[in-house]
Amino acid sequence: MKMYKKKSGSKKIWPVPLLAFGGTLCLPYILNLKGETLVISNSWFGVFIWAVLCLSTEKALERKKARDRREKAAAYVLGFLFSLCLAFGASLEQAENVDFGNGMMWLSVAVWGFIFGLWIGKGWEILGERADQKKEAEGHGKGEKCQGNRFLRLNGWKRKGKGWIEKWDGLSGKKRAGLLFCFFLLCWLPVFLAVYPGFFVYDAQDELIQVQTRNFTTHHPLPHVLLLGGVILGVHKLTGSYNAGIGVYTFLQMCLLAAVFTYVIAYMGKCRVRRGFRVMTAFYFGFFPVIVMFALCSAKDGIFTAAMLLLLTALDEMAKEKENYFTGWKKPLFFACSAVVMMCFRHNGMYAFLVLSLPVLFYMKGCRKKTGALLGMIFALYFLISAGLAGILNAEDPGNQEMLTVPIQQLARVYRYDRESLSREDEETLYEILPQEALRFYAPKVSDGVKIWFQNSAFAADPVKYGRLWMKIGMKHPFTYLNAWFMTSYGFWYPDTVIDVYRGNSVFTFTYEDSSYFGYEVEQPGTRESKLPWLNEWYRKLSLEITQQKVPLLSMLFSPGFLFWIFAFTAGYAFYRKEESLFLPFAMILLVWLTVILGPTYLPRYVLVLWFALPGVLAVYEHGL
């Protein structure tokens, strides 16, 4: 066994084989292994795992320089949280419940938290050394042109690629943007024809009916309701076809997202991200199924996330330029427009940006007055639009059930599993806001079945009374409350989640079974008129079957829980490198994520930014974008 020496000169022997044994012993508690299995304990596979853990842990303990407490703390905290989420997620997948009294689970969290902490710290160190070497190499004359040609040289395109690059570089910025915009539309066009008129789903019918009947509510953002319903009904009036209206709306959204992705890639070029990476990003935006699905989906999530993506670039530029950001009017205007559109298209975007405004003001030390004025103008414009539209359209307030979805689910779970613990008085009080019939519809992974019965008028009459009831029951059943919340959110933080929250639910054209990954269908009054049935069937399988989850490694690219930890690891790396300019974009993503884990269920649509912003996050390892 190796001896590891600290800079102080003291020696310490690390029991690597013992730690690796502990990791192997505890591994089943952080993996989703159904039932009693000997696949690790009574198998050669256990020896293999132990050997791999020995080698990787020993390597992680080697370091060229001592890490300070700040770096160690960040790595171990992230490692512990990741281990905790794996252990909790495995229990929830197996039993829909976390047994908080399971000592082996907590031992596994501790052992693997330590191992993950070592690996994370070593990963940051390796990436940091690579970044330093790259900067040193660039300092010796390796510039953007050299970096850009590397991708083509590695693929044997040196002679032919050089001419292509020179032609591309010779084009004006507008021509390059136009070609890239057309490239995205051409990539998505076959799918548009295959699923024509598009994915008219996720409350689409409800939004259209609001415009048809002129009976509006603020449950869905009114700008999206008016845009969706206005386009569809306008085209229907001209053509007599609802499908034509849905198709036009879908195409307009495709154009909008193509323009946003074009801008993002141009911004990457401005930040000196190498050309090869930008080429791969273009192909990712053009072909990756999750991107394509939501480019062709009528739900508000596409436009909301596109606006948020623009806001992230604006936050990045603001953090880098600080005082210089306000030398002209174009950049602040761009920042304001993206923020307002983002908030107007999802309510949780407003809450996230409201909290973000405080760190933005703190970070912009030299120009807080200008920053404060800009933020004030943004919120004033947002509230003017929201309140103005609600007043003009006489939109009704849908109530409190969306904000109270977690407490509603917690009360329903206690009623389902521990009803005998409730007094008769508590039951009667509970029935006042959640009728007994509603509580029978409790489903662990989604709160929709219960929350639609919530009695807003009763709650509004005496919110303190029902708040006390919730607290009283929660004091008796704290772990039940936690499990109720975990069951509607763990898909956002557990990588191995199978997204089947709507299993058994029947919609217009099918019944959900193994997967609820994507809505896929065309709600009435639209109908699917596929021009390419084979491609339509491929997207149906991706949406409603676990096809992509059967492919190792590739399945993780479809996992919101896995992508969340990619973002968390990268944010930690930025902290390790003291890249302060990256804190604001990561904070915005984290705040939006925090709002959705308090929502009714876990679906990819709620965290679409994890896919949209993925190239930008990976670019951090290239140029600190």
XYZ file of C-alpha atoms in Angstrom:
625
model
C 0.000 0.000 0.000
C 1.251 3.426 -0.884
C 2.166 6.069 1.639
C 0.773 9.543 1.009
C 2.684 12.494 2.386
C 1.177 15.862 3.098
C 3.167 19.036 2.566
C 3.592 19.365 6.312
C 5.719 16.222 6.235
C 3.406 13.975 8.265
C 2.649 10.560 6.847
C -0.712 8.912 6.725
C -1.619 5.431 5.500
C -4.968 5.304 3.751
C -6.773 1.951 4.109
C -7.699 1.878 0.429
C -8.587 -1.852 0.241
C -10.804 -1.503 3.330
C -12.548 1.549 1.883
C -13.038 -0.300 -1.416
C -14.512 -3.254 0.490
C -16.917 -0.913 2.259
C -17.932 0.596 -1.069
C -18.549 -2.865 -2.564
C -20.527 -3.968 0.501
C -22.728 -0.844 0.427
C -23.161 -0.662 -3.342
C -26.550 -2.473 -3.418
C -28.022 0.300 -1.245
C -27.362 2.987 -3.864
C -28.354 0.838 -6.856
C -31.880 0.009 -7.927
C -31.623 -3.760 -7.437
C -35.031 -5.375 -7.145
C -35.497 -7.874 -4.333
C -32.818 -9.992 -2.656
C -29.987 -10.375 -5.146
C -26.526 -11.991 -5.020
C -25.345 -10.292 -8.201
C -22.642 -8.435 -6.244
C -22.147 -10.295 -2.965
C -21.934 -13.861 -4.299
C -20.336 -13.226 -7.674
C -16.980 -12.629 -9.361
C -18.475 -9.242 -10.218
C -17.981 -8.186 -6.603
C -14.244 -8.862 -6.889
C -14.115 -6.807 -10.059
C -15.903 -3.883 -8.384
C -13.560 -4.082 -5.382
C -10.488 -4.000 -7.660
C -11.802 -1.046 -9.653
C -12.623 0.841 -6.450
C -9.125 0.139 -5.102
C -7.409 1.494 -8.201
C -9.683 4.523 -8.677
C -9.624 5.505 -4.995
C -5.864 5.136 -4.798
C -5.536 7.336 -7.858
C -7.908 9.910 -6.379
C -5.770 10.145 -3.241
C -2.690 11.087 -5.248
C -2.334 14.818 -5.717
C 0.353 17.148 -6.879
C -0.616 19.907 -4.505
C -2.461 20.104 -1.211
C -6.118 21.057 -1.459
C -7.385 23.784 0.809
C -10.396 23.356 3.069
C -12.623 25.234 0.665
C -11.961 22.764 -2.148
C -12.234 19.710 0.096
C -15.494 20.908 1.629
C -17.074 21.556 -1.790
C -16.048 18.124 -3.109
C -17.231 16.193 -0.060
C -20.508 18.103 0.240
C -21.299 17.400 -3.410
C -20.214 13.767 -3.003
C -22.411 13.330 0.077
C -25.443 14.891 -1.616
C -24.974 12.702 -4.693
C -24.667 9.586 -2.519
C -27.741 10.605 -0.527
C -29.800 11.095 -3.671
C -28.720 7.715 -5.049
C -29.682 5.923 -1.830
C -33.011 7.735 -1.507
C -33.792 7.331 -5.213
C -33.112 3.590 -5.177
C -35.485 3.163 -2.209
C -38.187 5.248 -3.881
C -37.939 3.289 -7.128
C -38.168 -0.028 -5.276
C -40.714 0.662 -2.546
C -42.060 4.215 -3.122
C -40.747 4.952 0.343
C -37.464 5.830 2.076
C -36.886 3.871 5.284
C -35.141 6.519 7.367
C -34.406 3.956 10.092
C -32.330 1.740 7.789
C -28.825 1.853 9.274
C -27.178 0.193 6.275
C -28.604 2.858 3.982
C -27.009 5.616 6.079
C -23.718 3.713 6.248
C -23.807 3.433 2.450
C -24.435 7.173 2.142
C -21.418 7.897 4.356
C -19.039 5.445 2.652
C -20.005 6.384 -0.878
C -20.187 10.075 -0.008
C -16.526 9.871 0.972
C -15.606 7.934 -2.184
C -17.530 10.307 -4.444
C -15.925 13.258 -2.668
C -12.471 11.871 -3.465
C -13.383 11.272 -7.101
C -14.993 14.683 -7.531
C -11.984 16.483 -6.055
C -9.648 14.524 -8.311
C -11.851 15.231 -11.329
C -11.729 18.963 -10.685
C -7.955 18.777 -10.249
C -7.472 16.956 -13.570
C -9.752 19.368 -15.418
C -7.971 22.322 -13.827
C -4.554 21.024 -14.896
C -5.861 20.509 -18.428
C -7.198 24.071 -18.514
C -3.896 25.472 -17.274
C -1.949 23.493 -19.883
C -4.259 24.736 -22.599
C -3.826 28.358 -21.549
C -0.076 27.884 -21.492
C -0.146 26.339 -24.969
C -2.268 29.197 -26.309
C 0.211 31.588 -24.805
C 2.873 30.012 -27.011
C 1.006 30.817 -30.195
C -1.811 28.310 -30.534
C -4.719 30.559 -31.389
C -8.298 30.196 -32.477
C -7.464 29.047 -35.984
C -5.374 26.155 -34.726
C -8.014 25.143 -32.230
C -10.748 25.333 -34.835
C -8.904 23.157 -37.350
C -8.233 20.396 -34.814
C -11.683 18.819 -35.220
C -11.259 18.474 -38.969
C -7.688 17.185 -38.772
C -8.679 14.452 -36.342
C -11.192 13.188 -38.875
C -8.832 13.210 -41.860
C -10.348 16.307 -43.484
C -7.258 18.485 -43.432
C -7.027 19.379 -47.127
C -10.704 19.414 -47.959
C -11.738 20.951 -44.627
C -9.316 23.842 -44.911
C -11.055 25.175 -47.987
C -14.456 24.703 -46.388
C -13.359 26.620 -43.304
C -11.914 29.457 -45.382
C -15.180 29.739 -47.311
C -17.200 29.732 -44.101
C -14.951 32.330 -42.472
C -15.203 34.442 -45.592
C -18.969 34.800 -45.199
C -20.460 37.716 -43.332
C -21.963 37.141 -39.904
C -25.492 37.553 -41.242
C -24.960 34.954 -43.981
C -23.507 32.457 -41.532
C -26.438 33.035 -39.184
C -28.896 32.580 -42.046
C -27.320 29.319 -43.141
C -27.266 27.990 -39.584
C -30.914 29.004 -39.122
C -31.873 27.109 -42.293
C -29.785 24.132 -41.155
C -31.865 23.762 -37.995
C -35.144 24.003 -39.889
C -33.980 21.382 -42.405
C -32.957 19.070 -39.543
C -36.383 19.370 -37.924
C -38.449 19.337 -41.132
C -38.572 15.504 -41.537
C -39.833 15.146 -37.955
C -42.385 17.912 -38.553
C -43.700 15.976 -41.557
C -43.651 12.722 -39.577
C -45.699 14.074 -36.660
C -47.726 16.688 -38.577
C -49.234 19.005 -37.427
C -46.882 18.794 -34.425
C -47.149 17.784 -30.780
C -50.336 19.571 -29.718
C -50.274 18.413 -26.107
C -49.843 19.388 -22.421
C -52.881 21.604 -21.759
C -53.011 22.690 -25.420
C -56.714 22.007 -25.767
C -57.486 23.898 -22.555
C -55.568 26.965 -23.766
C -57.285 26.894 -27.150
C -60.736 26.622 -25.547
C -59.999 29.697 -23.423
C -59.495 31.760 -26.575
C -62.507 30.191 -28.313
C -64.893 30.815 -25.419
C -63.276 34.051 -24.167
C -63.262 32.558 -20.671
C -59.729 33.114 -19.431
C -57.905 32.100 -16.266
C -54.396 32.867 -15.084
C -53.633 29.160 -14.583
C -51.672 29.208 -17.843
C -49.586 32.272 -18.805
C -51.899 34.526 -20.810
C -49.258 35.573 -23.405
C -48.874 31.935 -24.411
C -52.636 31.328 -24.335
C -53.230 34.278 -26.668
C -50.339 33.386 -28.965
C -51.303 29.733 -29.288
C -55.036 30.279 -29.571
C -54.734 33.375 -31.749
C -52.555 31.687 -34.383
C -54.571 28.472 -34.517
C -57.961 30.159 -34.673
C -56.713 32.787 -37.128
C -55.436 30.147 -39.569
C -58.561 28.047 -39.010
C -60.707 31.016 -39.973
C -58.772 31.352 -43.247
C -58.470 27.646 -44.113
C -61.170 25.854 -42.152
C -58.556 23.448 -40.806
C -57.438 23.173 -37.191
C -54.502 21.045 -38.306
C -53.307 23.886 -40.524
C -53.496 26.258 -37.565
C -51.561 23.891 -35.308
C -49.029 23.318 -38.086
C -48.469 27.057 -38.584
C -48.001 27.591 -34.853
C -45.545 24.688 -34.689
C -43.558 26.046 -37.616
C -43.421 29.540 -36.121
C -42.072 28.067 -32.888
C -39.502 26.081 -34.873
C -38.328 29.327 -36.444
C -38.107 31.012 -33.047
C -36.025 28.223 -31.514
C -33.819 28.011 -34.613
C -33.058 31.731 -34.238
C -32.237 31.298 -30.538
C -29.902 28.358 -31.167
C -28.230 30.308 -33.965
C -27.565 33.176 -31.569
C -26.231 30.812 -28.879
C -23.709 29.263 -31.269
C -22.651 32.727 -32.433
C -22.171 33.699 -28.781
C -19.985 30.626 -28.298
C -17.835 31.850 -31.178
C -17.606 35.255 -29.532
C -16.367 33.520 -26.376
C -13.693 31.724 -28.435
C -15.126 28.234 -28.005
C -13.340 26.073 -30.561
C -15.008 25.541 -33.915
C -15.210 21.756 -33.574
C -17.251 22.083 -30.397
C -19.583 24.583 -32.062
C -20.106 22.185 -34.971
C -21.032 19.401 -32.554
C -23.378 21.785 -30.743
C -25.156 22.572 -34.017
C -25.672 18.862 -34.705
C -26.854 18.360 -31.116
C -29.467 21.113 -31.468
C -30.461 19.783 -34.868
C -30.858 16.083 -34.116
C -31.018 15.246 -30.406
C -34.572 13.905 -29.846
C -35.426 15.885 -26.692
C -34.526 19.152 -28.436
C -36.533 18.190 -31.520
C -39.553 17.048 -29.489
C -39.935 20.379 -27.750
C -39.093 22.434 -30.829
C -42.246 20.866 -32.300
C -44.329 20.884 -29.112
C -47.070 23.448 -28.501
C -46.398 23.595 -24.734
C -45.131 26.852 -23.273
C -41.929 25.125 -22.135
C -40.160 25.567 -25.478
C -40.477 29.354 -25.655
C -39.907 29.728 -21.908
C -36.662 27.755 -22.071
C -35.494 29.527 -25.222
C -35.937 32.884 -23.463
C -34.153 31.523 -20.405
C -31.267 30.355 -22.587
C -30.885 33.883 -23.948
C -31.048 35.218 -20.394
C -28.218 32.875 -19.389
C -25.988 34.294 -22.126
C -26.921 37.807 -20.987
C -26.083 36.952 -17.366
C -22.754 35.499 -18.464
C -21.907 38.629 -20.440
C -23.062 40.930 -17.627
C -20.919 39.072 -15.080
C -17.847 39.307 -17.307
C -18.191 42.958 -18.305
C -19.715 44.453 -15.129
C -19.552 48.266 -15.477
C -18.886 48.051 -19.227
C -22.169 46.218 -19.709
C -24.053 49.514 -19.451
C -21.925 51.501 -21.914
C -24.593 51.009 -24.588
C -28.335 50.337 -24.603
C -28.489 47.164 -26.703
C -27.155 44.708 -24.110
C -29.379 45.902 -21.229
C -32.373 45.863 -23.603
C -31.546 42.287 -24.663
C -31.248 41.296 -20.991
C -34.594 42.908 -20.171
C -36.464 41.385 -23.126
C -35.243 37.842 -22.430
C -36.081 38.149 -18.723
C -39.589 39.530 -19.362
C -40.441 36.888 -21.979
C -39.131 34.137 -19.723
C -41.262 35.313 -16.785
C -44.328 35.806 -18.982
C -44.253 32.239 -20.272
C -43.943 30.364 -16.960
C -44.940 31.620 -13.529
C -42.045 29.876 -11.788
C -39.638 31.855 -13.983
C -40.740 35.020 -12.183
C -40.094 33.517 -8.742
C -36.657 32.294 -9.765
C -35.656 35.616 -11.322
C -36.980 37.549 -8.320
C -34.649 35.621 -6.013
C -31.798 35.928 -8.524
C -32.075 39.723 -8.513
C -30.435 39.861 -5.069
C -27.173 38.091 -6.055
C -27.157 40.093 -9.311
C -27.222 43.340 -7.325
C -24.553 42.038 -4.957
C -22.275 40.951 -7.803
C -22.573 44.201 -9.800
C -20.818 46.278 -7.144
C -19.610 49.111 -9.353
C -22.952 49.797 -11.009
C -25.662 48.778 -8.578
C -27.821 51.820 -9.301
C -27.960 51.038 -13.008
C -28.496 47.334 -12.304
C -31.243 48.120 -9.813
C -32.943 50.443 -12.290
C -32.776 47.748 -14.978
C -34.226 45.091 -12.669
C -36.944 47.491 -11.522
C -37.909 48.211 -15.114
C -38.048 44.464 -15.874
C -40.373 43.662 -12.972
C -42.532 46.718 -13.643
C -42.965 45.649 -17.276
C -43.711 42.074 -16.287
C -46.378 43.024 -13.742
C -47.846 45.547 -16.180
C -48.201 42.839 -18.851
C -49.525 40.201 -16.434
C -51.976 42.440 -14.587
C -52.945 44.290 -17.745
C -53.839 41.152 -19.679
C -55.649 39.657 -16.691
C -57.714 42.831 -16.320
C -58.487 43.289 -20.013
C -59.494 39.634 -20.431
C -61.291 39.388 -17.064
C -59.186 36.335 -16.303
C -60.182 34.375 -13.218
C -57.716 33.403 -10.514
C -57.431 29.572 -10.557
C -56.764 29.419 -6.808
C -53.999 28.180 -4.566
C -53.732 24.507 -5.494
C -50.692 24.990 -7.738
C -48.704 26.708 -4.982
C -49.900 24.188 -2.389
C -49.355 21.056 -4.453
C -46.732 19.624 -2.046
C -48.815 20.168 1.149
C -51.865 18.721 -0.641
C -49.913 15.625 -1.595
C -48.519 15.275 1.925
C -51.965 15.371 3.525
C -53.285 12.896 0.958
C -50.421 10.455 1.656
C -51.001 10.541 5.404
C -54.697 9.922 4.773
C -53.895 6.973 2.501
C -51.354 5.205 4.712
C -52.001 6.470 8.267
C -55.650 7.427 8.313
C -56.213 5.706 11.653
C -53.819 8.205 13.280
C -56.113 11.131 12.407
C -58.720 12.224 14.919
C -62.314 12.595 13.819
C -62.000 16.361 14.171
C -58.882 16.441 11.974
C -60.629 14.352 9.318
C -63.611 16.684 9.219
C -61.329 19.710 8.896
C -59.391 17.990 6.123
C -62.599 17.205 4.206
C -63.382 20.920 4.125
C -60.493 21.552 1.716
C -60.028 18.045 0.288
C -63.280 16.075 -0.004
C -63.149 12.402 0.990
C -63.779 11.390 -2.623
C -60.711 13.368 -3.744
C -58.394 11.658 -1.261
C -59.117 8.301 -2.884
C -57.375 9.522 -6.034
C -53.980 9.811 -4.351
C -51.161 8.706 -6.683
C -47.628 8.796 -5.239
C -45.877 10.249 -8.312
C -48.307 12.960 -9.394
C -50.626 15.258 -7.440
C -53.030 16.149 -10.263
C -55.703 13.640 -9.219
C -56.083 15.176 -5.759
C -55.279 18.844 -6.230
C -58.052 19.462 -8.795
C -60.544 18.837 -5.966
C -58.953 21.428 -3.670
C -61.585 23.772 -2.188
C -60.094 27.215 -2.733
C -63.048 29.100 -1.242
C -62.837 27.199 2.048
C -59.077 27.680 2.246
C -59.327 31.402 1.449
C -61.873 31.848 4.243
C -59.471 30.637 6.956
C -55.946 29.777 5.704
C -54.527 29.844 9.248
C -56.873 27.068 10.336
C -55.754 24.740 7.567
C -52.129 25.741 7.965
C -52.321 24.613 11.582
C -53.889 21.327 10.496
C -51.041 20.728 8.059
C -48.440 21.478 10.740
C -50.206 19.346 13.350
C -50.333 16.299 11.087
C -46.790 16.930 9.901
C -45.435 16.905 13.463
C -46.823 13.385 13.839
C -45.757 12.145 10.393
C -42.592 14.017 9.319
C -41.187 11.105 7.320
C -44.488 10.561 5.524
C -44.401 14.216 4.510
C -40.840 13.833 3.227
C -41.692 10.709 1.236
C -44.737 12.425 -0.283
C -42.509 15.255 -1.517
C -39.729 12.934 -2.678
C -42.148 10.853 -4.745
C -43.210 13.848 -6.848
C -39.687 15.219 -7.305
C -37.083 12.455 -7.274
C -36.984 12.198 -11.048
C -35.257 15.589 -11.037
C -32.356 14.375 -8.852
C -32.161 10.582 -9.189
C -30.396 9.569 -12.435
C -31.938 6.083 -12.725
C -35.579 7.207 -12.573
C -38.031 5.604 -14.963
C -40.431 8.410 -15.874
C -43.821 6.698 -15.703
C -45.807 9.189 -13.626
C -48.952 8.883 -15.775
C -48.983 5.066 -15.894
C -52.575 3.896 -16.420
C -53.913 7.343 -17.373
C -55.935 7.419 -20.600
C -55.728 10.458 -22.876
C -57.207 11.156 -26.313
C -55.429 8.510 -28.369
C -53.665 6.116 -25.974
C -53.165 4.955 -22.382
C -49.822 5.549 -20.677
C -47.954 2.369 -19.751
C -44.207 1.904 -19.186
C -43.183 5.494 -19.894
C -44.591 9.015 -19.646
C -41.454 10.643 -21.012
C -43.252 12.862 -23.531
C -46.901 13.541 -24.372
C -46.481 12.751 -28.102
C -50.143 12.922 -29.172
C -52.251 15.560 -30.926
C -55.093 16.689 -28.687
C -58.475 17.530 -30.182
C -59.462 19.319 -32.369
C -56.212 18.350 -34.117
C -55.466 14.929 -35.607
C -52.170 13.237 -36.511
C -51.543 13.172 -40.291
C -48.107 11.609 -40.553
C -46.256 11.924 -43.868
C -43.400 9.681 -42.659
C -44.996 6.895 -40.562
C -41.721 5.108 -39.776
C -40.223 8.253 -38.204
C -43.485 8.975 -36.392
C -43.346 5.488 -34.881
C -39.744 6.051 -33.757
C -40.718 9.165 -31.828
C -43.740 7.355 -30.396
C -41.438 4.714 -28.931
C -39.087 7.328 -27.496
C -42.053 9.082 -25.882
C -44.158 6.199 -24.581
C -41.810 3.235 -24.256
C -38.540 2.761 -22.383
C -36.632 2.247 -25.620
C -33.834 4.753 -24.960
C -33.489 3.633 -21.333
C -32.311 0.192 -22.450
C -29.107 1.544 -24.005
C -26.237 1.949 -21.494
C -24.639 5.414 -21.291
C -26.962 6.832 -23.961
C -29.893 6.474 -21.569
C -28.268 8.989 -19.208
C -28.524 11.723 -21.858
C -32.306 11.377 -21.547
C -32.253 11.458 -17.743
C -33.078 14.816 -16.103
C -31.593 13.510 -12.852
C -28.258 12.670 -14.489
C -28.065 16.001 -16.325
C -28.758 17.822 -13.064
C -25.634 16.264 -11.542
C -23.614 17.188 -14.634
C -24.622 20.796 -13.991
C -23.902 20.444 -10.255
C -20.432 19.003 -10.956
C -19.679 21.811 -13.409
C -20.885 24.474 -10.966
C -18.589 22.923 -8.371
C -15.725 23.033 -10.853
C -16.390 26.737 -11.451
C -16.247 27.214 -7.671
C -12.988 25.228 -7.555
C -11.497 27.417 -10.307
C -12.914 30.591 -8.717
C -14.689 31.494 -11.961
C -17.006 34.038 -10.354
C -18.503 35.151 -13.661
C -20.208 31.739 -13.984
C -22.036 31.923 -10.677
C -25.005 33.965 -11.960
C -25.951 31.650 -14.878
C -25.641 28.580 -12.653
C -27.657 30.306 -9.918
C -30.493 30.975 -12.387
C -30.597 27.314 -13.454
C -30.524 26.159 -9.828
C -33.352 28.508 -8.835
C -35.597 27.281 -11.654
C -34.778 23.700 -10.631
C -35.718 24.505 -7.026
C -39.117 25.782 -8.151
C -39.950 22.610 -10.091
C -39.071 20.181 -7.295
C -41.974 21.828 -5.451
C -44.288 21.057 -8.361
C -46.924 18.367 -9.022
C -44.648 15.754 -10.613
C -41.375 15.217 -12.498
C -41.303 15.447 -16.289
C -38.513 16.465 -18.704
C -40.571 19.458 -19.888
C -40.174 21.212 -16.527
C -36.360 21.110 -16.670
C -35.919 21.483 -20.415
C -33.142 23.992 -19.749
C -30.894 21.072 -18.732
C -30.880 19.995 -22.381
C -30.931 23.450 -23.958
C -28.020 24.734 -21.849
C -25.971 21.501 -21.868
C -23.546 22.620 -24.641
C -22.893 25.878 -22.801
C -22.139 24.004 -19.587
C -19.763 21.615 -21.338
C -18.085 24.622 -22.945
C -17.004 25.652 -19.439
C -14.305 23.014 -19.709
C -13.096 24.650 -22.918
C -13.126 28.409 -22.385
C -15.118 29.167 -19.231
C -18.283 30.104 -21.155
